[in-house]
mmCIF file of C-alpha atoms in Angstrom:
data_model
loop_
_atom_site.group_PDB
_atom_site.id
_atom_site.type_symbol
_atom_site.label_atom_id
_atom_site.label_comp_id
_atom_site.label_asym_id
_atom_site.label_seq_id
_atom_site.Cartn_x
_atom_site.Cartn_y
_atom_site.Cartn_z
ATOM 1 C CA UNK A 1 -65.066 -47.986 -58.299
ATOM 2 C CA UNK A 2 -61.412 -48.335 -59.907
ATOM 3 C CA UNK A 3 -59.903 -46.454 -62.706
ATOM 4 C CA UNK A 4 -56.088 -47.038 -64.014
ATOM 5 C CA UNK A 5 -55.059 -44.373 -65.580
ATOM 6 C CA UNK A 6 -51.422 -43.885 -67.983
ATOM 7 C CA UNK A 7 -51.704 -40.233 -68.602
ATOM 8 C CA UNK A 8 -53.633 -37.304 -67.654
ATOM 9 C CA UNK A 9 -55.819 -36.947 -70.413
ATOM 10 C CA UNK A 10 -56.967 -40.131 -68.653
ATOM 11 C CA UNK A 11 -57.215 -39.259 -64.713
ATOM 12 C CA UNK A 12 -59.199 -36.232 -66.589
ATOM 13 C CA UNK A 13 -61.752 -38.317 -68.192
ATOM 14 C CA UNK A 14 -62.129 -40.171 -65.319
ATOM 15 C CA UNK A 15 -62.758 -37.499 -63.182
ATOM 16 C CA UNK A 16 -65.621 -36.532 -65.989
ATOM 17 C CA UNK A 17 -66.646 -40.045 -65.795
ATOM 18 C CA UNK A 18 -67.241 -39.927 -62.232
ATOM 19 C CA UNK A 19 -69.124 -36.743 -62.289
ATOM 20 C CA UNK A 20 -72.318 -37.855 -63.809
ATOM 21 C CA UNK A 21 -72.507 -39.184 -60.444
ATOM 22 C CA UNK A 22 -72.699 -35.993 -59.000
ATOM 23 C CA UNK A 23 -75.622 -34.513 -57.487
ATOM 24 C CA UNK A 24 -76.242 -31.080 -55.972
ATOM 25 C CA UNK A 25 -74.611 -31.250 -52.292
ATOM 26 C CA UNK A 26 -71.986 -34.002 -53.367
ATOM 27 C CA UNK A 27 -68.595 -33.803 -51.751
ATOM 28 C CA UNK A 28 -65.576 -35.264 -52.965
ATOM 29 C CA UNK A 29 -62.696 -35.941 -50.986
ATOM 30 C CA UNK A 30 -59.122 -36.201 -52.897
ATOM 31 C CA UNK A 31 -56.219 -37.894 -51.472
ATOM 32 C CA UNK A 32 -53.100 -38.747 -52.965
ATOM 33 C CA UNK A 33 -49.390 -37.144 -52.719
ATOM 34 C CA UNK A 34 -47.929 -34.217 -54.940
ATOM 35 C CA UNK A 35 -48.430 -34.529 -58.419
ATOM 36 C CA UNK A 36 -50.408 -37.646 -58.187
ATOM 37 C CA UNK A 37 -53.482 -35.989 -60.426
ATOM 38 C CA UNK A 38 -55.756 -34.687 -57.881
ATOM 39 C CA UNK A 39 -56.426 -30.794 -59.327
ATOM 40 C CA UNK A 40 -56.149 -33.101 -62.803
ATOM 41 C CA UNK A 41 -58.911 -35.630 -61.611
ATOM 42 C CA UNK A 42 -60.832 -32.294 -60.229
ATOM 43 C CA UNK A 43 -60.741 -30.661 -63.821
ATOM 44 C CA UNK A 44 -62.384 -33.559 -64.985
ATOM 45 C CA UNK A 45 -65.674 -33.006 -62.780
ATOM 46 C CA UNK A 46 -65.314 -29.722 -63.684
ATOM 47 C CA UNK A 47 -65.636 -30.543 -67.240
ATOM 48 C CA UNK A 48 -68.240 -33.134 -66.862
ATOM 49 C CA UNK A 49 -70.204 -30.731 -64.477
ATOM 50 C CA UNK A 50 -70.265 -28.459 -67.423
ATOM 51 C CA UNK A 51 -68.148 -25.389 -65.565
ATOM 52 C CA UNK A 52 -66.985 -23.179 -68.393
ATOM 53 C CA UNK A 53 -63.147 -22.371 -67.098
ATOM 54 C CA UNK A 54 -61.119 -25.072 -65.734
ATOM 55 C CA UNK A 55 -59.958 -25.405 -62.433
ATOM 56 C CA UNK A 56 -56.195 -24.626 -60.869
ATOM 57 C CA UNK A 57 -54.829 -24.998 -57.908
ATOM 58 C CA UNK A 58 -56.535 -23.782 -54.896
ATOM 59 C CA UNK A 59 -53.376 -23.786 -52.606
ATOM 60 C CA UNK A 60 -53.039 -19.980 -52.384
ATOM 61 C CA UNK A 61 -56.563 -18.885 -52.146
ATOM 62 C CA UNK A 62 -57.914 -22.032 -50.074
ATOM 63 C CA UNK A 63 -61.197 -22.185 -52.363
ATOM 64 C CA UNK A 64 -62.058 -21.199 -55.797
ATOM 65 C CA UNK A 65 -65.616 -21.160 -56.711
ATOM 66 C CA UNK A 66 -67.036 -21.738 -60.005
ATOM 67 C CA UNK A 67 -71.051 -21.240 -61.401
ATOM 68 C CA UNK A 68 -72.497 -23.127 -62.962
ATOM 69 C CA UNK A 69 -75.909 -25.611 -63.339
ATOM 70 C CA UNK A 70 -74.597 -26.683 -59.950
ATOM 71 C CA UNK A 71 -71.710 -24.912 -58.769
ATOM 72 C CA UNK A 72 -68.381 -26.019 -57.863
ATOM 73 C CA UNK A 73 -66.030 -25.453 -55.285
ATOM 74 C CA UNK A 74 -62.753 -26.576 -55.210
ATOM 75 C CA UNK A 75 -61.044 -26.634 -51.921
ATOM 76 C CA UNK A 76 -57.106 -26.918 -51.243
ATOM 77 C CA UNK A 77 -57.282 -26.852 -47.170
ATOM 78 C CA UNK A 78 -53.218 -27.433 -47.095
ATOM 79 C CA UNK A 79 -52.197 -24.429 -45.395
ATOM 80 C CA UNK A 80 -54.893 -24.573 -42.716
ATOM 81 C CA UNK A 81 -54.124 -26.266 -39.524
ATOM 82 C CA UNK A 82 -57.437 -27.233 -37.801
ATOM 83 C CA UNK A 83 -61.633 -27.960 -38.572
ATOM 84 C CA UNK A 84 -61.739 -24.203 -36.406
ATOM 85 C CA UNK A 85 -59.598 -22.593 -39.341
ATOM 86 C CA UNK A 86 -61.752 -24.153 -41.510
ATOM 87 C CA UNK A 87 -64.961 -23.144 -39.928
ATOM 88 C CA UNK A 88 -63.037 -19.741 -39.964
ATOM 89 C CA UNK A 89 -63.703 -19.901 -44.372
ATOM 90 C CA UNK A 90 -67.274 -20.554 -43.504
ATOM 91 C CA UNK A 91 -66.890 -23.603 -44.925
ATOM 92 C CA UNK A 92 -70.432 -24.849 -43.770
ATOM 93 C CA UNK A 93 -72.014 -22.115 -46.860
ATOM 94 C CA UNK A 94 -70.214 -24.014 -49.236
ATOM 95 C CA UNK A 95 -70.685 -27.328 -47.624
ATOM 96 C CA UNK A 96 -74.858 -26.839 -47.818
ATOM 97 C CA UNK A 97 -74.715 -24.314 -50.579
ATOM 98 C CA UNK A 98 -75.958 -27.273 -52.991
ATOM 99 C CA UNK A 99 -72.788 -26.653 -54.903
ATOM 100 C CA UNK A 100 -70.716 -29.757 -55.357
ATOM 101 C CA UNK A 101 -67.152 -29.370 -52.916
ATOM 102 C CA UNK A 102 -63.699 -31.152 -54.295
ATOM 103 C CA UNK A 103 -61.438 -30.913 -51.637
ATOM 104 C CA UNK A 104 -57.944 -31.479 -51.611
ATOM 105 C CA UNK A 105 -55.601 -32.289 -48.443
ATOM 106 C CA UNK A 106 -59.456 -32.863 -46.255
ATOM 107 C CA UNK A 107 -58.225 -34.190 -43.306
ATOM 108 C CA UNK A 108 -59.311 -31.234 -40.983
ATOM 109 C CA UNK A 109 -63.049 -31.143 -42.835
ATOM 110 C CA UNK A 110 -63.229 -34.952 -42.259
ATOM 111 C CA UNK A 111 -65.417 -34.592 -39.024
ATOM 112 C CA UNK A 112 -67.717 -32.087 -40.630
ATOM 113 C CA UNK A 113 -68.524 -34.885 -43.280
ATOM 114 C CA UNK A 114 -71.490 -36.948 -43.105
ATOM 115 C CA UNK A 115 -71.991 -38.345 -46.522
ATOM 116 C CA UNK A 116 -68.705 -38.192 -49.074
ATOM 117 C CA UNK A 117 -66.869 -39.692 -52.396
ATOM 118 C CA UNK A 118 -63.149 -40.827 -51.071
ATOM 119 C CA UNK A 119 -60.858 -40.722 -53.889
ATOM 120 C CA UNK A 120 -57.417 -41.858 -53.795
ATOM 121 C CA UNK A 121 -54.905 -41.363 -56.329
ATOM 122 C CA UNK A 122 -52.046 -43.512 -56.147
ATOM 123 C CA UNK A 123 -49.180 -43.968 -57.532
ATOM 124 C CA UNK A 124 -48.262 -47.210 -59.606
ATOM 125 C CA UNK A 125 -45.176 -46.202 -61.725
ATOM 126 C CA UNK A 126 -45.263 -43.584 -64.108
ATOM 127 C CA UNK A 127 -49.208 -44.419 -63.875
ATOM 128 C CA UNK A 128 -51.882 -43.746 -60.977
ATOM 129 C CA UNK A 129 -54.811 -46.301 -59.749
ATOM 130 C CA UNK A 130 -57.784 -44.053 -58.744
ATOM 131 C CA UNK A 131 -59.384 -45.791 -55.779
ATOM 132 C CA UNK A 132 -63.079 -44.301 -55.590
ATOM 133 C CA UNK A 133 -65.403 -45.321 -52.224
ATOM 134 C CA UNK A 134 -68.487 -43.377 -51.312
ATOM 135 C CA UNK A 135 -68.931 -43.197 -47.651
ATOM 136 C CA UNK A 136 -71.640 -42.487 -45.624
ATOM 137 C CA UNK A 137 -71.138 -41.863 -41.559
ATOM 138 C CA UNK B 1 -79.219 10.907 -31.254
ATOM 139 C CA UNK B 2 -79.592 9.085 -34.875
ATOM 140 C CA UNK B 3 -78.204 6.001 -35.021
ATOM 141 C CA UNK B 4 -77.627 3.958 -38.122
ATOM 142 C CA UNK B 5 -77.754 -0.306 -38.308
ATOM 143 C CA UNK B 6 -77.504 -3.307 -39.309
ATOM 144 C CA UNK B 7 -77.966 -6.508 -39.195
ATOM 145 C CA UNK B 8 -77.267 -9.034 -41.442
ATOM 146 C CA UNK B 9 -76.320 -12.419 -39.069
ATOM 147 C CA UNK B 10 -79.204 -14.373 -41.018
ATOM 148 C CA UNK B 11 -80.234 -14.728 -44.304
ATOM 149 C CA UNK B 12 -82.238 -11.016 -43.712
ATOM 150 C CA UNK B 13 -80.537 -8.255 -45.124
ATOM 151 C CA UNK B 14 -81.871 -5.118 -42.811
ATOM 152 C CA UNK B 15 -81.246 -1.820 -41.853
ATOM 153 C CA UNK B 16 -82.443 1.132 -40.092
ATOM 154 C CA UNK B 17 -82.081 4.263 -38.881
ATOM 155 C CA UNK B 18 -83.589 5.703 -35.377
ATOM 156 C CA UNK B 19 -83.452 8.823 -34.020
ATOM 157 C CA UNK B 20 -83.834 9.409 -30.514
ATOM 158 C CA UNK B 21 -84.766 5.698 -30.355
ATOM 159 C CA UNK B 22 -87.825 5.916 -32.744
ATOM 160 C CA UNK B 23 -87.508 4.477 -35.829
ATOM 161 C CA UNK B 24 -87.312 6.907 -39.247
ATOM 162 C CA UNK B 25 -86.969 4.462 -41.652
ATOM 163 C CA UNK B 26 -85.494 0.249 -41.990
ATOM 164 C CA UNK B 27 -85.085 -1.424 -45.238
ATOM 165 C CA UNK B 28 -85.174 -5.527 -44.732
ATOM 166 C CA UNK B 29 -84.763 -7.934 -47.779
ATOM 167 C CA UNK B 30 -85.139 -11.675 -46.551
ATOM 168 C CA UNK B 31 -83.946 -13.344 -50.339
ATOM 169 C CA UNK B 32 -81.183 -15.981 -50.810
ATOM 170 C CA UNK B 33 -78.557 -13.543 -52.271
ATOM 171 C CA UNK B 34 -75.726 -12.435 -50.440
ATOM 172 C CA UNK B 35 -75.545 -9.783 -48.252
ATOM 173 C CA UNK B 36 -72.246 -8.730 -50.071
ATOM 174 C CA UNK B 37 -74.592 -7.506 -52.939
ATOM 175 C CA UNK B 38 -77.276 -5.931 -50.574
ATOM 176 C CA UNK B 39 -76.448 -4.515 -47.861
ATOM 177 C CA UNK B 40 -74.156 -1.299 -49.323
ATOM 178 C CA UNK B 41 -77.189 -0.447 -51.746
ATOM 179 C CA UNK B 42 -79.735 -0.880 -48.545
ATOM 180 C CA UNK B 43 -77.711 1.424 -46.846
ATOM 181 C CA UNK B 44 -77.371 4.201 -49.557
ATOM 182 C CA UNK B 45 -81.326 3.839 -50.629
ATOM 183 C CA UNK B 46 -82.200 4.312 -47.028
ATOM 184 C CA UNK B 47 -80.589 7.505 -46.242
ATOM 185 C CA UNK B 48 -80.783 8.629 -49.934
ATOM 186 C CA UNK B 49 -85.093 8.408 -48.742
ATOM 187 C CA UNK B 50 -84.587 9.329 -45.391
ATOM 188 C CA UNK B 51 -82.851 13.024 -47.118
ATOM 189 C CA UNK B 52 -79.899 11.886 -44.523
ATOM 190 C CA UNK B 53 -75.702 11.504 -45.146
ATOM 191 C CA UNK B 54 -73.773 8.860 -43.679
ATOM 192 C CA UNK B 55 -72.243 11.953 -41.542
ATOM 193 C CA UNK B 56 -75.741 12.829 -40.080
ATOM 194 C CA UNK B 57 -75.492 10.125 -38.176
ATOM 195 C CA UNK B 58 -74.493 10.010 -34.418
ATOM 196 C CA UNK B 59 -73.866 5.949 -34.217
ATOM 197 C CA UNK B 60 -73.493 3.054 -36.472
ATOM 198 C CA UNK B 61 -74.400 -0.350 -35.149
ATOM 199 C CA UNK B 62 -74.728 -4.116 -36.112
ATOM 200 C CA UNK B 63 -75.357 -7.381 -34.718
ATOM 201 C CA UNK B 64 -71.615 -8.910 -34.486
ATOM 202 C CA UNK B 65 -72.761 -13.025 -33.742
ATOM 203 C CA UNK B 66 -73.251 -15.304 -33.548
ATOM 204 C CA UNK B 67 -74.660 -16.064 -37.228
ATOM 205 C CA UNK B 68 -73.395 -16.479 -40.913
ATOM 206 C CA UNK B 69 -69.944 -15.992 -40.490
ATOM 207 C CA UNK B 70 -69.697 -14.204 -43.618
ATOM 208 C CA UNK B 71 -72.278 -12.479 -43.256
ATOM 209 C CA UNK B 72 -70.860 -10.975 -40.077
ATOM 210 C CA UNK B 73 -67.913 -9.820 -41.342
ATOM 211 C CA UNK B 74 -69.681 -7.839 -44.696
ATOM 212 C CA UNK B 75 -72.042 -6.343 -41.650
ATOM 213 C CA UNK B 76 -69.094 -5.405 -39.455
ATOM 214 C CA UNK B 77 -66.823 -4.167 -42.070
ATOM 215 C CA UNK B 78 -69.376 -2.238 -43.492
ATOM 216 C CA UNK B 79 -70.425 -0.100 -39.931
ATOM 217 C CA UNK B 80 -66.749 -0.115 -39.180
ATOM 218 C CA UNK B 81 -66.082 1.686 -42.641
ATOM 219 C CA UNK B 82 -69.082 3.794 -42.371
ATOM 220 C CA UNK B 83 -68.121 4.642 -39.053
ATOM 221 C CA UNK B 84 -64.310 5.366 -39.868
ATOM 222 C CA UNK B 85 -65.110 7.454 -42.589
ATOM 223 C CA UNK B 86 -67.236 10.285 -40.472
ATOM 224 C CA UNK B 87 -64.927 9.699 -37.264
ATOM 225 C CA UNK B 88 -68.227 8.634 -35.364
ATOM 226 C CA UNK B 89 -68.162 6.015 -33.182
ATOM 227 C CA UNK B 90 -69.605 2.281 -33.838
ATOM 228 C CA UNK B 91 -70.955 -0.383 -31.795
ATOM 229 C CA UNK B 92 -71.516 -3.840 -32.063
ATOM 230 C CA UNK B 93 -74.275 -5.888 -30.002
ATOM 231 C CA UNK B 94 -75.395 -9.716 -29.950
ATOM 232 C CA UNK B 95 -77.273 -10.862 -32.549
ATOM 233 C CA UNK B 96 -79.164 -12.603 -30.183
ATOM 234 C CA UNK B 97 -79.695 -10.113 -27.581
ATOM 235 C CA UNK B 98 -80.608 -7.828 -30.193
ATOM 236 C CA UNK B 99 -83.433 -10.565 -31.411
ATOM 237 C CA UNK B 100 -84.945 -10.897 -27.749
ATOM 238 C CA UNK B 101 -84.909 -7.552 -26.571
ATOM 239 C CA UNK B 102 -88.215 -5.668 -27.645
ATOM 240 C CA UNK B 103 -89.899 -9.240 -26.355
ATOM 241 C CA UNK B 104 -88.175 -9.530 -23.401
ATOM 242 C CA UNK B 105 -89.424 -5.973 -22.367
ATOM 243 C CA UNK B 106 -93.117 -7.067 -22.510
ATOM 244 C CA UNK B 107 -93.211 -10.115 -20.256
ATOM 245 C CA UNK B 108 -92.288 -11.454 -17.254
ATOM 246 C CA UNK B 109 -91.587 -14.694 -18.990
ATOM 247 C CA UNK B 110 -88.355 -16.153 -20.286
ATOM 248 C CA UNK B 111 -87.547 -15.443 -23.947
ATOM 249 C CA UNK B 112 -85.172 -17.603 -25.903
ATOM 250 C CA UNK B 113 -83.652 -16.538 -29.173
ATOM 251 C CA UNK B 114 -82.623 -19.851 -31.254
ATOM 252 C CA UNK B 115 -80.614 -19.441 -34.720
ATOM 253 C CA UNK B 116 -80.002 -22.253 -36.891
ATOM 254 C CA UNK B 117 -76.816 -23.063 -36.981
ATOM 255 C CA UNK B 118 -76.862 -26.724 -39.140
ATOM 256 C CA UNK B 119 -76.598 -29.681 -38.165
ATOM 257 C CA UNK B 120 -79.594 -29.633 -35.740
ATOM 258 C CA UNK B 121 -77.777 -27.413 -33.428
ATOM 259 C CA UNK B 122 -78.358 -23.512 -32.656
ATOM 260 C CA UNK B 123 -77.153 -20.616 -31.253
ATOM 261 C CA UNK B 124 -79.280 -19.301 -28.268
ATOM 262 C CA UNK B 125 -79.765 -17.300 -24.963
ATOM 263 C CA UNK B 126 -82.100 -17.166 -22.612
ATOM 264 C CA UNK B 127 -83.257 -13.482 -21.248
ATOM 265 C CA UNK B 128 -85.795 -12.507 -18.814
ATOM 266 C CA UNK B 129 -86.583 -8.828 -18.410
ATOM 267 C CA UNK B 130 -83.094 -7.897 -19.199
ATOM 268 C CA UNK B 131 -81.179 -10.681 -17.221
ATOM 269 C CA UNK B 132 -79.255 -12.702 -18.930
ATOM 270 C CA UNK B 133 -80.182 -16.376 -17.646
ATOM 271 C CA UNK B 134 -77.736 -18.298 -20.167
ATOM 272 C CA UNK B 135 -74.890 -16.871 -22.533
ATOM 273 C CA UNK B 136 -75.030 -17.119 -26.205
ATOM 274 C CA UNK B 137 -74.076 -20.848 -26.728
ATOM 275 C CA UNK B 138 -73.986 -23.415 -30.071
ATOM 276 C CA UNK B 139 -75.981 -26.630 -28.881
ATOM 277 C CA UNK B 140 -77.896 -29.248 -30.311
ATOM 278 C CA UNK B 141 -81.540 -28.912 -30.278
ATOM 279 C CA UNK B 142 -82.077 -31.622 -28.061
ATOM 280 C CA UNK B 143 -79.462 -30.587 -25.461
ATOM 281 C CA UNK B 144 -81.545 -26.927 -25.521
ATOM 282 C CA UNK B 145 -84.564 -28.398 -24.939
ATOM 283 C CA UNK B 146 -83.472 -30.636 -22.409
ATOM 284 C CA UNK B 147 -81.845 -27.829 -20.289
ATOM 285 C CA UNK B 148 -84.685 -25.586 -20.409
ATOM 286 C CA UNK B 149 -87.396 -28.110 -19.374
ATOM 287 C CA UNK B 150 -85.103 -28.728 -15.777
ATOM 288 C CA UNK B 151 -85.410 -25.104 -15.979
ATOM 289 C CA UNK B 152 -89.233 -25.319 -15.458
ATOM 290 C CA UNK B 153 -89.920 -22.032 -16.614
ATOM 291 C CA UNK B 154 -92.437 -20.804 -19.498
ATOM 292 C CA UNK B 155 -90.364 -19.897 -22.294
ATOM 293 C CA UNK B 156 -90.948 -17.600 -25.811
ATOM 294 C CA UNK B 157 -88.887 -18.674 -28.764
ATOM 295 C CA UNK B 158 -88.352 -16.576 -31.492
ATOM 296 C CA UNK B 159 -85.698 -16.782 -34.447
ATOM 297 C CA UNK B 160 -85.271 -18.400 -37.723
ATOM 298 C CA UNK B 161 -85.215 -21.711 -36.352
ATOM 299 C CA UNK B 162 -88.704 -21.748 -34.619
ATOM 300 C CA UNK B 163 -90.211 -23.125 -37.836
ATOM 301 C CA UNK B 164 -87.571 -25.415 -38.236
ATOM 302 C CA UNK B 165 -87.887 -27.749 -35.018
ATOM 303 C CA UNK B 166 -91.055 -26.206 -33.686
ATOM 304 C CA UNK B 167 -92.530 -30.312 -33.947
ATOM 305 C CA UNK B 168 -89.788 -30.556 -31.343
ATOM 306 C CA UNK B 169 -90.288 -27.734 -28.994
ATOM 307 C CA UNK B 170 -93.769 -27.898 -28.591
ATOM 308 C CA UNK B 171 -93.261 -31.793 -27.668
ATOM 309 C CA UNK B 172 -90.926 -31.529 -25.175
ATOM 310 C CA UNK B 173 -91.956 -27.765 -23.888
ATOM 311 C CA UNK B 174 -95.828 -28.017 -24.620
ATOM 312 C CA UNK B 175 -96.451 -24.755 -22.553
ATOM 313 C CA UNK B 176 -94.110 -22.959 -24.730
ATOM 314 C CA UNK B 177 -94.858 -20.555 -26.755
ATOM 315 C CA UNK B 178 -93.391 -20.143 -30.640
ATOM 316 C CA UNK B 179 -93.348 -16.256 -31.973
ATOM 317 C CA UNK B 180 -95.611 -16.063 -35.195
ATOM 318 C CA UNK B 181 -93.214 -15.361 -38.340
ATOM 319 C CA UNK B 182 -93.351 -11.980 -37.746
ATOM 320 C CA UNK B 183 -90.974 -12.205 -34.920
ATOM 321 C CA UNK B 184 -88.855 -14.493 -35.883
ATOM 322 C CA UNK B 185 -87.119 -12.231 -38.936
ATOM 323 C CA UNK B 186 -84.208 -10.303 -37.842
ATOM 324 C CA UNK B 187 -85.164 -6.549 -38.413
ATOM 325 C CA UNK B 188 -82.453 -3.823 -37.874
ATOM 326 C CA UNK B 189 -84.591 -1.487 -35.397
ATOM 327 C CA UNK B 190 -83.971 -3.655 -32.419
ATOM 328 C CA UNK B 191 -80.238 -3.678 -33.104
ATOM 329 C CA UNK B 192 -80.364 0.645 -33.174
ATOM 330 C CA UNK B 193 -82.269 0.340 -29.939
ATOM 331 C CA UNK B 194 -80.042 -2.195 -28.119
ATOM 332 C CA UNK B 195 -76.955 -0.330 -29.294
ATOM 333 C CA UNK B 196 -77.759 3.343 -28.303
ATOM 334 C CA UNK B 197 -79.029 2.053 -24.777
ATOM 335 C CA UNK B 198 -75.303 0.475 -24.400
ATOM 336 C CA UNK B 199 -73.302 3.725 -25.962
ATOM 337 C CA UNK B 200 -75.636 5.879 -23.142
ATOM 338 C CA UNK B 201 -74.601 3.534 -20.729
ATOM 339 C CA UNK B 202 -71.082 3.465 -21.562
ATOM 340 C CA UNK B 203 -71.534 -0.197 -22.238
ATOM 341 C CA UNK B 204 -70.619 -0.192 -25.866
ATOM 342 C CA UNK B 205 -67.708 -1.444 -28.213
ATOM 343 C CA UNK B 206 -67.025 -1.344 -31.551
ATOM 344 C CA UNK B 207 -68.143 -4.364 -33.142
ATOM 345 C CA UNK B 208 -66.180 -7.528 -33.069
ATOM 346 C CA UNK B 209 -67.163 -11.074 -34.137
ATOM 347 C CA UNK B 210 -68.714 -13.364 -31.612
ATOM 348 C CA UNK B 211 -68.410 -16.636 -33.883
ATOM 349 C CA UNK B 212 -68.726 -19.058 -31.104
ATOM 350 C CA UNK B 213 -66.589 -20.808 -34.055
ATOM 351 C CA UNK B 214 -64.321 -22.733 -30.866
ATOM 352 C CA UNK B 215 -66.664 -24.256 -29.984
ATOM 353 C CA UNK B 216 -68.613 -25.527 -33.371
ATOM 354 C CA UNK B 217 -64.845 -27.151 -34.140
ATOM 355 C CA UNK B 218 -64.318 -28.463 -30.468
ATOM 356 C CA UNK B 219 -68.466 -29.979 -31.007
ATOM 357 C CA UNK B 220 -67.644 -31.942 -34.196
ATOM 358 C CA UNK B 221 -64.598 -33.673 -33.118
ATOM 359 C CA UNK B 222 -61.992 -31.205 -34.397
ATOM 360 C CA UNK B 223 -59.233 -33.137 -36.436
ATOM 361 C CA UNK B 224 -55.627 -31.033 -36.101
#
């Protein structure tokens, strides 16, 4: 799946596009460098997901969760070093909580993954191709 | 000596208070809600029945791992606060010691606590009597199994994740034997028990966490 997106009203409905995909369990897996839409993309599934409040930036608090029909937590794992620091956030209660996981900067969850959306974000200009691939170890 | 504990390592929610080892009273919940919500309330409803204060009591214990790591740290925060507050002294045992050791007293056979701990793997012991035979450890099923049938010897298993691979046990260990759900629930009175025969034996400590989280990373493949 490919998206082009000029603005971020766009990588938005994209990312509300690509929720209806979502089922309980999903996890989502955002690459892409500063700036390049990825908490923008995540408010998306948040809207489409039907979460009342949007999402912001996880970098301070690592995770913010948010209820809803199926919950969603949204993961910034930037200022952890290693999968044991992650384990350290019991990440595995949010991972089989049912909830649906967006996680930004997921390199150290990668080998706790089995089944996952890759989404890149690049940049093309002033606008962003949004690379989508679902992967399955 | 009345001792005060928890336990809440597994999705059970349980406490209890013993005095001189008997039990007065244990409150166990075993929902899907988290222990953040229950466990204060348990606490305070307990006492509040048993006519007892928090400063009545003599020792405050929990199970400190492995298990839900959050769930650890709401039960060891909570026994260390408790604790702090009436400058009494706390203690912290394995969960899975704690699990094993009322069966472990009535046979001469081995007794093997398993936890689920995702992922097909679980944390487990082995005890017989009250040896030791094998450290708590995070393994795969499979690997568990396979150790204990070179073992050779007749083994109880008890814990939350009986039911959850029993098809597997009792195929590769058919003279094992799986404790009935009654067993296999986490209740707070073995973890008074265990932890007041450690404080008389000088053996205790306060609680710390006993994750095994090194080695869950170092098992998947940790990424740096």
């Amino acid at each position: 799946m490919e998206f082009f997106s000029e603005s971020d009203f766009e990588t938005r409905q994209f990312g509300a596009q690509f929720s209806k995909q979502l089922k309980p369990g999903a996890v989502v897996c955002l690459t892409g460098d500063l700036g390049a839409g990825k908490t923008t993309f995540t408010k998306g599934i948040a809207a489409g997901l039907g979460i009342k409040y949007e999402p912001v930036s996880p970098t301070f608090n690592l995770v913010n969760a948010y209820d809803g029909v199926i919950p969603l937590y949204h993961f910034d794992l930037y200022r952890l070093q290693s999968t044991e620091d992650l384990m350290g956030i019991d990440f595995d209660s949010y991972l089989f909580s049912g909830g649906v996981c967006v996680i930004e900067w997921p390199k150290i969850a990668y080998p706790l993954l089995e089944h996952y959306y890759q989404v890149q974000l690049l940049y093309e200009g002033e606008n962003r191709r949004i690379i989508i691939e679902e992967v399955r170890k | 000596m009345k001792v005060l504990a928890i336990d809440t390592a597994t999705k059970a929610a349980t406490v209890a208070v013993t005095e001189n080892g008997a039990l007065v009273g244990e409150y166990t919940l075993n929902l899907d809600q988290p222990h953040s919500q229950k466990i204060m309330p348990l606490i305070e409803n307990l006492l509040k029945e048993l006519h007892l204060q928090v400063q009545d009591m003599d020792l405050f214990a929990c199970a400190q791992g492995p298990g839900s790591f959050t769930g650890l740290r709401i039960g060891i925060a909570a026994v260390q606060g408790l604790a702090r507050s009436v400058n009494k002294p706390s203690a912290g045992v394995s969960t899975l010691e704690a699990m094993a050791y009322s069966v472990s007293r009535l046979t001469n056979d081995c007794v093997c606590p398993v936890l689920d701990a995702r992922r097909s793997q679980v944390y487990y012991a082995l005890y017989k009597g009250s040896a030791e035979l094998i450290a708590p450890s995070l393994e795969s099923i499979d690997n568990v199994l396979a150790q204990l049938a070179c073992l050779g010897k007749r083994t109880i298993f008890i814990g939350d994740a009986v039911s959850l691979h029993q098809n597997k046990i009792q195929q590769s260990l058919p003279d094992s034997v799986l404790a009935p759900e009654i067993l296999n629930v986490n209740f707070a009175y073995n973890v008074a028990v265990l932890a007041q025969k450690k404080f008389e034996a000088k053996q205790a400590a306060k609680p710390t966490p006993e994750y095994l989280i090194k080695s869950y990373a170092e098992k998947m493949g940790e990424q740096k």
